[in-house]
Coordinates of C-alpha atoms in Angstrom, one line a residue:
Chain A
M1 CA -25.3 132.2 21.2
W2 CA -21.4 131.5 20.8
S3 CA -20.3 131.0 24.5
F4 CA -23.4 128.1 24.3
L5 CA -22.0 126.4 21.6
H6 CA -18.4 126.7 23.1
K7 CA -19.5 125.4 26.1
L8 CA -21.3 122.4 23.9
A9 CA -18.2 121.1 22.6
S10 CA -17.0 120.3 25.9
P11 CA -17.8 116.8 26.8
K12 CA -18.6 117.6 30.5
H13 CA -21.3 119.9 29.5
F14 CA -22.6 118.0 26.8
Y15 CA -23.1 115.1 28.9
H16 CA -25.1 117.3 31.6
F17 CA -26.8 119.4 28.6
A18 CA -27.9 116.0 27.1
G19 CA -28.6 114.8 30.6
R20 CA -31.3 117.2 31.1
L21 CA -32.8 117.5 27.1
I22 CA -33.2 113.9 27.1
P23 CA -36.6 113.4 29.0
W24 CA -37.9 116.1 27.2
L25 CA -37.2 114.2 24.0
G26 CA -37.9 110.6 25.3
W27 CA -41.3 111.9 26.1
S28 CA -42.2 113.7 23.4
T29 CA -41.1 111.1 21.5
L30 CA -43.3 108.8 22.7
L31 CA -46.2 110.9 22.3
L32 CA -45.7 111.7 18.1
M33 CA -45.0 108.0 18.0
L34 CA -48.2 106.9 19.9
A35 CA -50.3 109.6 17.8
G36 CA -48.6 109.0 14.3
L37 CA -48.9 105.0 14.4
Y38 CA -52.8 105.4 16.1
T39 CA -53.7 108.3 13.1
G40 CA -51.7 106.2 10.5
L41 CA -52.8 102.2 11.2
V42 CA -56.6 103.2 12.7
V43 CA -57.6 106.3 11.2
A44 CA -56.1 106.6 8.5
P45 CA -58.7 105.5 4.9
T46 CA -58.0 102.3 3.6
D47 CA -56.3 102.6 -0.2
Y48 CA -58.5 101.9 -2.8
Q49 CA -55.8 100.5 -4.8
Q50 CA -53.3 99.0 -2.0
G51 CA -56.0 98.4 0.6
E52 CA -54.8 97.8 3.8
S53 CA -50.9 97.1 3.1
Y54 CA -50.1 100.7 1.7
R55 CA -50.0 101.5 6.0
I56 CA -46.4 100.3 6.1
I57 CA -45.8 103.6 4.6
Y58 CA -45.7 105.3 7.7
I59 CA -42.8 103.5 8.8
H60 CA -40.9 102.9 5.5
V61 CA -41.1 106.5 4.5
P62 CA -39.7 108.5 7.3
A63 CA -36.8 105.7 7.9
A64 CA -36.1 106.2 3.7
W65 CA -36.1 110.2 4.8
M66 CA -33.7 109.3 7.9
S67 CA -31.2 107.2 6.1
M68 CA -30.1 109.9 4.0
F69 CA -30.6 112.4 6.6
V70 CA -28.6 110.7 9.2
Y71 CA -25.7 110.4 6.6
M72 CA -25.5 114.0 6.2
V73 CA -25.5 114.7 9.8
M74 CA -22.6 112.2 10.1
A75 CA -20.6 113.8 7.6
G76 CA -21.5 117.2 8.6
A77 CA -20.3 116.3 12.4
G78 CA -17.3 114.8 10.9
A79 CA -16.1 117.5 8.9
I80 CA -15.9 119.8 12.1
G81 CA -14.7 117.1 14.0
L82 CA -12.1 117.5 11.2
I83 CA -11.5 120.7 10.7
W84 CA -12.1 122.4 14.3
K85 CA -10.6 119.5 16.2
I86 CA -14.2 119.3 18.1
K87 CA -14.3 116.2 20.4
M88 CA -18.0 116.1 20.6
A89 CA -18.2 116.4 16.6
D90 CA -16.3 113.0 16.3
I91 CA -18.5 111.3 18.9
V92 CA -21.8 112.5 17.7
A93 CA -20.7 111.1 14.2
S94 CA -19.7 107.5 15.3
S95 CA -23.1 107.5 17.6
A96 CA -25.1 108.5 14.4
A97 CA -23.1 105.6 12.1
P98 CA -25.1 102.6 13.8
L99 CA -28.6 104.5 14.0
G100 CA -28.0 105.5 10.2
A101 CA -27.8 102.0 9.3
A102 CA -30.2 100.6 11.4
F103 CA -32.5 103.1 9.9
T104 CA -31.4 102.0 6.4
F105 CA -31.8 98.4 7.3
L106 CA -35.3 99.6 8.1
A107 CA -36.2 101.0 5.0
L108 CA -35.1 98.2 3.0
V109 CA -36.6 95.5 5.1
T110 CA -40.0 97.4 5.1
G111 CA -39.7 98.1 1.3
S112 CA -39.8 94.4 0.6
L113 CA -42.2 93.5 3.0
W114 CA -44.1 96.0 1.0
G115 CA -43.2 95.0 -2.3
K116 CA -44.1 91.2 -1.6
P117 CA -47.9 91.7 -2.3
M118 CA -47.5 94.4 -4.4
W119 CA -45.1 93.8 -6.5
G120 CA -45.0 90.0 -5.9
T121 CA -41.7 89.6 -5.2
W122 CA -39.5 90.4 -1.8
W123 CA -37.0 92.4 -4.1
I124 CA -36.6 94.1 -7.4
W125 CA -33.2 95.8 -8.6
D126 CA -35.4 99.0 -8.7
A127 CA -33.2 102.5 -8.8
R128 CA -34.5 103.7 -5.6
L129 CA -34.2 100.2 -4.0
T130 CA -30.6 99.8 -5.2
S131 CA -29.2 103.0 -4.1
E132 CA -30.7 102.4 -0.9
L133 CA -29.1 99.3 -0.8
I134 CA -25.3 100.9 -1.7
L135 CA -26.2 103.6 1.0
L136 CA -26.5 100.4 3.6
F137 CA -22.6 99.5 2.1
L138 CA -21.4 102.4 2.7
Y139 CA -22.8 102.9 6.2
L140 CA -21.4 99.2 7.2
G141 CA -17.9 100.6 5.5
F142 CA -17.8 103.4 7.8
I143 CA -18.5 101.1 10.6
A144 CA -16.2 98.9 9.8
L145 CA -13.3 101.4 9.5
Q146 CA -14.4 102.9 13.0
S147 CA -13.7 99.6 14.8
A148 CA -10.9 98.5 12.7
I149 CA -8.6 101.8 14.3
E150 CA -7.8 101.6 17.9
D151 CA -7.2 105.6 18.4
K152 CA -10.6 106.8 18.7
R153 CA -9.2 110.4 17.3
T154 CA -7.7 108.5 14.4
A155 CA -10.5 106.6 13.6
A156 CA -12.6 109.4 14.0
N157 CA -10.9 111.6 11.7
A158 CA -10.2 108.7 9.0
C159 CA -14.2 108.1 9.0
A160 CA -14.9 111.6 8.5
V161 CA -12.9 111.7 5.3
L162 CA -14.7 108.4 4.2
A163 CA -17.9 109.9 4.9
L164 CA -17.3 113.4 2.7
V165 CA -15.8 111.1 -0.1
G166 CA -19.4 109.4 0.4
V167 CA -21.1 112.5 0.1
V168 CA -19.9 113.5 -2.9
N169 CA -20.3 110.1 -4.1
I170 CA -23.7 109.7 -3.1
P171 CA -25.5 112.3 -5.9
I172 CA -23.4 110.5 -8.4
I173 CA -24.2 106.8 -7.3
H174 CA -28.0 107.9 -7.0
Y175 CA -27.8 109.3 -10.5
S176 CA -26.1 106.6 -12.0
V177 CA -28.2 103.9 -10.8
E178 CA -31.4 105.7 -11.2
W179 CA -30.0 105.7 -15.2
W180 CA -28.7 102.1 -15.6
N181 CA -32.5 101.6 -14.2
T182 CA -34.2 103.2 -16.7
L183 CA -32.0 101.6 -19.7
H184 CA -32.5 98.1 -18.2
Q185 CA -35.8 98.2 -17.8
G186 CA -36.5 94.7 -17.6
P187 CA -39.5 93.1 -15.9
T188 CA -41.8 96.4 -16.2
V189 CA -43.2 97.0 -12.5
T190 CA -46.6 98.2 -12.9
R191 CA -45.7 101.9 -10.9
F192 CA -48.9 103.2 -9.6
D193 CA -49.6 106.9 -10.3
K194 CA -48.6 108.9 -7.5
P195 CA -51.9 110.0 -6.7
A196 CA -51.4 113.2 -4.9
M197 CA -51.9 112.5 -1.6
D198 CA -55.1 112.3 0.8
T199 CA -54.6 115.1 3.8
S200 CA -55.7 112.2 5.7
M201 CA -53.0 110.2 4.7
L202 CA -50.4 113.0 4.6
I203 CA -50.8 114.1 8.1
P204 CA -50.2 110.7 10.2
L205 CA -47.1 110.7 7.7
M206 CA -46.0 114.1 8.9
I207 CA -46.2 112.8 12.3
M208 CA -44.5 109.7 12.0
F209 CA -41.6 111.6 10.4
F210 CA -41.0 114.1 13.2
A211 CA -41.2 111.3 15.7
F212 CA -38.6 109.8 13.9
K213 CA -36.5 112.7 13.8
L214 CA -36.7 112.8 17.2
Y215 CA -36.0 109.4 17.8
F216 CA -33.2 109.8 16.6
G217 CA -32.2 113.1 18.2
L218 CA -32.8 111.2 21.3
T219 CA -30.8 107.5 20.8
V220 CA -27.7 109.9 19.2
L221 CA -27.5 111.7 22.5
M222 CA -28.3 108.8 24.7
R223 CA -25.2 107.0 22.8
A224 CA -23.3 110.1 22.8
R225 CA -23.7 110.1 26.5
G226 CA -22.3 106.4 26.9
E227 CA -19.3 107.2 24.7
I228 CA -18.2 110.7 26.5
L229 CA -18.4 108.2 30.1
E230 CA -16.4 105.4 28.2
R231 CA -13.6 108.0 26.6
E232 CA -13.4 110.2 29.9
R233 CA -13.6 107.3 32.3
N234 CA -10.0 108.8 33.9
S235 CA -11.2 112.2 34.0
T236 CA -11.6 113.5 37.5
W237 CA -15.5 115.2 36.8
V238 CA -16.5 111.3 35.6
K239 CA -14.6 109.8 38.8
Q240 CA -16.6 112.4 41.0
M241 CA -19.9 111.8 39.7
V242 CA -19.4 107.9 39.9
T243 CA -18.4 108.0 43.5
E244 CA -20.8 110.2 44.6
S245 CA -23.9 108.2 43.1
S246 CA -22.5 105.3 44.2
Chain I
M1 CA 19.5 121.5 -1.7
K2 CA 15.8 122.3 -2.8
T3 CA 14.1 120.1 -5.9
S4 CA 11.5 121.8 -8.0
L5 CA 8.0 119.9 -7.5
L6 CA 7.8 119.3 -11.0
S7 CA 11.1 117.2 -10.8
A8 CA 9.8 116.2 -7.5
F9 CA 7.1 114.7 -9.0
F10 CA 8.6 113.2 -11.7
T11 CA 11.3 111.3 -8.9
I12 CA 8.5 109.7 -7.2
L13 CA 6.5 108.7 -10.5
K14 CA 10.2 106.9 -12.1
R15 CA 11.0 105.7 -8.4
D16 CA 7.8 103.8 -8.4
L17 CA 7.7 102.4 -11.7
T18 CA 11.3 101.0 -11.0
L19 CA 10.3 99.4 -8.2
A20 CA 7.0 97.6 -9.6
L21 CA 9.2 96.6 -12.4
R22 CA 12.2 95.4 -10.1
T23 CA 8.9 93.2 -8.1
R24 CA 7.2 91.9 -11.4
S25 CA 5.0 89.4 -9.8
E26 CA 3.1 92.4 -8.0
I27 CA 2.3 93.3 -11.6
T28 CA 1.4 89.7 -13.5
N29 CA -0.5 88.5 -10.3
P30 CA -3.6 90.8 -10.8
L31 CA -3.2 90.2 -14.5
L32 CA -3.2 86.7 -13.8
F33 CA -6.4 86.9 -11.7
F34 CA -8.2 89.1 -13.9
I35 CA -7.8 86.2 -16.6
I36 CA -8.1 83.7 -14.1
V37 CA -11.7 85.3 -13.1
T38 CA -12.8 85.7 -16.6
S39 CA -12.7 82.3 -17.4
L40 CA -14.2 81.0 -14.6
F41 CA -17.8 82.4 -16.1
P42 CA -17.6 79.9 -19.2
L43 CA -17.4 77.1 -16.6
A44 CA -19.9 78.0 -14.5
V45 CA -22.4 79.9 -16.3
S46 CA -22.2 78.3 -19.9
P47 CA -20.3 78.1 -22.8
E48 CA -22.5 79.1 -25.2
E49 CA -22.1 82.0 -27.5
K50 CA -25.2 83.9 -26.7
V51 CA -25.2 83.6 -23.0
L52 CA -21.6 84.8 -22.8
Q53 CA -21.8 87.6 -25.4
T54 CA -24.4 89.2 -22.4
L55 CA -22.5 88.5 -19.7
A56 CA -19.2 89.7 -21.6
P57 CA -19.2 93.4 -20.8
G58 CA -20.2 92.7 -17.1
V59 CA -18.2 90.0 -16.1
I60 CA -14.7 91.9 -18.0
W61 CA -15.6 95.0 -16.2
V62 CA -16.2 92.8 -12.6
A63 CA -12.9 91.0 -12.8
A64 CA -11.3 94.4 -13.8
L65 CA -12.4 96.0 -10.8
L66 CA -11.4 93.0 -8.4
A67 CA -7.9 93.1 -10.1
T68 CA -7.1 96.8 -9.6
M69 CA -8.5 96.1 -5.9
L70 CA -6.1 93.5 -5.4
S71 CA -3.5 95.4 -6.4
L72 CA -4.2 98.3 -4.3
D73 CA -2.7 97.8 -1.3
S74 CA 0.8 97.7 -3.2
I75 CA 0.6 101.7 -3.4
F76 CA 1.4 102.8 -0.3
R77 CA 1.8 99.5 2.0
S78 CA 6.0 98.4 1.0
D79 CA 6.4 102.3 1.7
F80 CA 4.5 103.0 4.8
E81 CA 6.5 99.4 5.8
D82 CA 10.3 101.2 5.2
G83 CA 9.4 105.0 6.3
A84 CA 9.5 106.0 3.2
L85 CA 5.9 107.3 3.3
E86 CA 6.8 109.5 6.4
Q87 CA 9.8 111.0 4.6
L88 CA 7.2 112.0 1.8
L89 CA 5.4 113.7 4.1
L90 CA 7.5 115.6 5.2
S91 CA 8.6 117.2 2.0
P92 CA 8.5 120.6 1.8
H93 CA 5.9 120.4 -1.6
P94 CA 2.2 119.5 -1.6
I95 CA 1.6 115.9 -0.5
S96 CA -1.8 115.6 -2.7
L97 CA 0.3 116.4 -6.2
L98 CA 3.4 113.9 -4.7
V99 CA 0.9 110.8 -4.2
L100 CA -0.8 111.8 -7.6
G101 CA 2.4 110.6 -8.9
K102 CA 2.2 107.1 -6.9
V103 CA -1.3 106.8 -8.0
I104 CA -0.5 107.2 -11.9
A105 CA 2.5 105.1 -11.6
H106 CA 0.2 102.4 -9.8
W107 CA -1.9 102.9 -12.7
L108 CA 0.4 102.7 -15.4
V109 CA 1.3 99.5 -14.0
T110 CA -1.6 97.8 -13.1
G111 CA -3.8 99.8 -15.3
V112 CA -2.6 99.7 -18.6
P113 CA -1.8 96.1 -18.8
L114 CA -5.0 95.4 -18.3
I115 CA -6.7 97.5 -21.2
I116 CA -4.0 95.8 -23.4
L117 CA -5.1 92.2 -21.9
A118 CA -9.1 93.1 -22.1
P119 CA -9.1 92.1 -25.9
L120 CA -8.0 88.9 -25.6
L121 CA -10.6 88.1 -23.1
G122 CA -13.5 90.0 -24.9
I123 CA -12.5 87.4 -28.1
L124 CA -12.6 84.1 -25.4
L125 CA -16.4 86.0 -24.4
Y126 CA -17.6 86.3 -27.7
L127 CA -17.8 89.8 -27.2
P128 CA -18.6 91.4 -31.0
S129 CA -15.9 93.2 -32.5
D130 CA -18.2 96.3 -32.7
A131 CA -17.7 96.6 -28.9
M132 CA -13.7 96.0 -28.7
P133 CA -13.3 99.8 -29.2
A134 CA -15.9 101.0 -26.4
L135 CA -14.1 98.1 -24.2
L136 CA -11.1 100.1 -24.6
A137 CA -12.3 103.4 -24.5
T138 CA -14.5 102.5 -21.2
L139 CA -11.2 101.3 -19.4
A140 CA -8.9 103.6 -20.5
L141 CA -11.4 106.2 -18.9
G142 CA -12.5 103.7 -15.9
T143 CA -9.5 102.5 -14.7
P144 CA -7.5 105.6 -13.4
V145 CA -10.4 106.3 -11.5
L146 CA -10.4 102.9 -9.9
S147 CA -6.6 103.7 -8.9
L148 CA -7.7 107.2 -7.8
V149 CA -10.5 106.5 -5.6
G150 CA -8.8 102.8 -4.4
A151 CA -5.9 105.3 -3.2
I152 CA -8.1 106.9 -0.6
G153 CA -9.3 103.3 0.5
V154 CA -5.6 102.5 0.6
A155 CA -4.5 105.7 2.4
L156 CA -7.1 104.8 4.9
T157 CA -6.1 101.9 5.7
V158 CA -2.5 101.8 5.6
G159 CA -1.9 101.7 9.2
L160 CA -4.0 98.7 10.0
R161 CA -2.7 95.1 10.0
R162 CA -5.2 93.5 8.3
G163 CA -6.4 96.3 5.7
G164 CA -7.5 94.0 2.9
V165 CA -10.8 93.3 3.2
L166 CA -11.6 96.3 5.3
L167 CA -10.6 97.7 1.8
S168 CA -13.0 95.7 -0.5
L169 CA -15.3 97.2 1.8
L170 CA -14.6 101.0 1.5
V171 CA -13.7 100.8 -1.9
L172 CA -16.3 98.6 -3.8
P173 CA -19.5 101.0 -3.3
L174 CA -17.5 104.0 -4.7
Y175 CA -16.9 102.1 -7.8
I176 CA -20.6 101.2 -8.6
P177 CA -20.8 104.4 -11.0
V178 CA -18.0 103.4 -12.7
L179 CA -18.8 99.6 -13.6
I180 CA -22.5 101.0 -14.4
F181 CA -21.4 103.5 -16.9
A182 CA -18.8 101.1 -18.4
S183 CA -20.5 97.9 -18.9
N184 CA -23.3 99.8 -20.2
A185 CA -21.5 101.2 -22.8
I186 CA -20.1 98.3 -23.8
A187 CA -23.1 96.6 -24.0
T188 CA -24.8 99.6 -26.0
A189 CA -22.0 99.6 -28.6
A190 CA -22.5 95.7 -29.2
A191 CA -25.6 96.9 -30.0
D192 CA -24.9 99.4 -32.2
L193 CA -25.9 102.3 -30.7
S194 CA -24.1 105.7 -29.6
I195 CA -22.0 105.5 -26.5
R196 CA -21.2 109.1 -26.3
G197 CA -23.0 109.7 -23.6
Q198 CA -21.4 107.0 -21.0
L199 CA -18.3 107.5 -22.8
F200 CA -18.7 111.6 -21.4
F201 CA -20.2 110.8 -18.0
L202 CA -17.2 108.4 -17.5
A203 CA -14.9 111.5 -18.5
A204 CA -16.8 113.2 -16.1
L205 CA -15.9 111.5 -13.1
L206 CA -12.2 110.9 -14.2
A207 CA -12.1 114.7 -14.3
L208 CA -13.9 114.6 -10.8
A209 CA -11.7 112.2 -8.9
L210 CA -8.7 113.5 -10.7
T211 CA -9.1 116.8 -9.1
L212 CA -10.4 115.6 -5.8
A213 CA -9.3 112.1 -4.9
P214 CA -5.7 113.6 -4.3
F215 CA -6.5 116.2 -1.8
A216 CA -8.7 113.0 0.0
I217 CA -5.8 110.7 -0.4
A218 CA -3.5 113.2 1.3
A219 CA -5.7 113.7 4.4
A220 CA -6.0 110.4 5.0
L221 CA -2.5 109.6 4.8
R222 CA -1.6 112.1 7.6
I223 CA -4.5 110.8 9.4
S224 CA -3.4 107.4 9.0
L225 CA 0.5 108.3 9.6
R226 CA 0.0 110.6 13.1

């Protein structure tokens, strides 16, 4: 177990291990995504209150879940890189950041598309929307800091500190926004009482959730492989690989 | 010669205060900015008393936030440029406490003048006199948090040539909880309601920032100066 983890920490082994894993992840992502979209968009029954437009949750909810999950992955990898000085952890953290920002953006856009027919407006300063927006700002700050520092190791460590500060702050921001919203109750949004979700609607959601998770795993590995090649371009094993394949 | 931690802490505090007082524009410029930004709102929105009254808590706090942010760079910038920061990191004392001294000095020269000026701006924006104590209390509890959290951002960006805009990207989202509780407390006080809850929250944020931020600042400085 430990020797396996130690091996993974070396970029060369990670590169080959990820290369073997990617086809499996790719195909299972594709299958789950297709299954989830088909059951969600075609098989699942129409909602009696929201009609067909509720179906956007099959993209929106997994994206929103992933936006939080990826931040935790990023901060966790950053902390590992900071504490044990493992290069691979830095690479994973930096590969995850743009993906997390993309999931957050997707959650915001789909939420706004859903809000237009449901609430009659593209945007509402609702607590969840606002904290999602702030999460996007945190991601963008992380990416901006990363691209501003030239030295890769310094950039990774600085970003890890920022991500950890963000982790302490996310719950505070979340609850303060929620609290702010209950006080600023402006135009009252008629909230749909959450009906216990029917299983026929829940199953596609769960499938989509796993599809998104796998998709994230897939893309993070692909990005990490690219990053490894760029950082290790002067090492012998990369040169050897390139000359052998050409 | 070995100095005790306490005397090292106070030496740094005193040194930073002396330096700030010798270059007074560093103190006055953010203050002028604070006043000018606030006075733009009546011109841009409306000089009507009712409108300004509802805007006042938010406007004063957003202006205070931006003024603090503009002054943040001075915490570490000049020390970074002349190498004093490296000497600081070489000292045998815990860096987190030494940087806390620098942050406190920053708050004394930027935060405290803001608190003193704020009632004047409150009057300009027709803030009811009932809300004045709330304004002062929130600024007294909130501005140290701004200095502490901001110092993390400065420590991360001090090694970069153009850190200014980046700093605001990093720091402003982290300021949001303070902004929410503080401006809400002032608005609540103007409506003659109790603001104890908000003040407790601000005090909790201050306690959290005071205990955790110095470690983050020290870690960030070590990374930036590598």
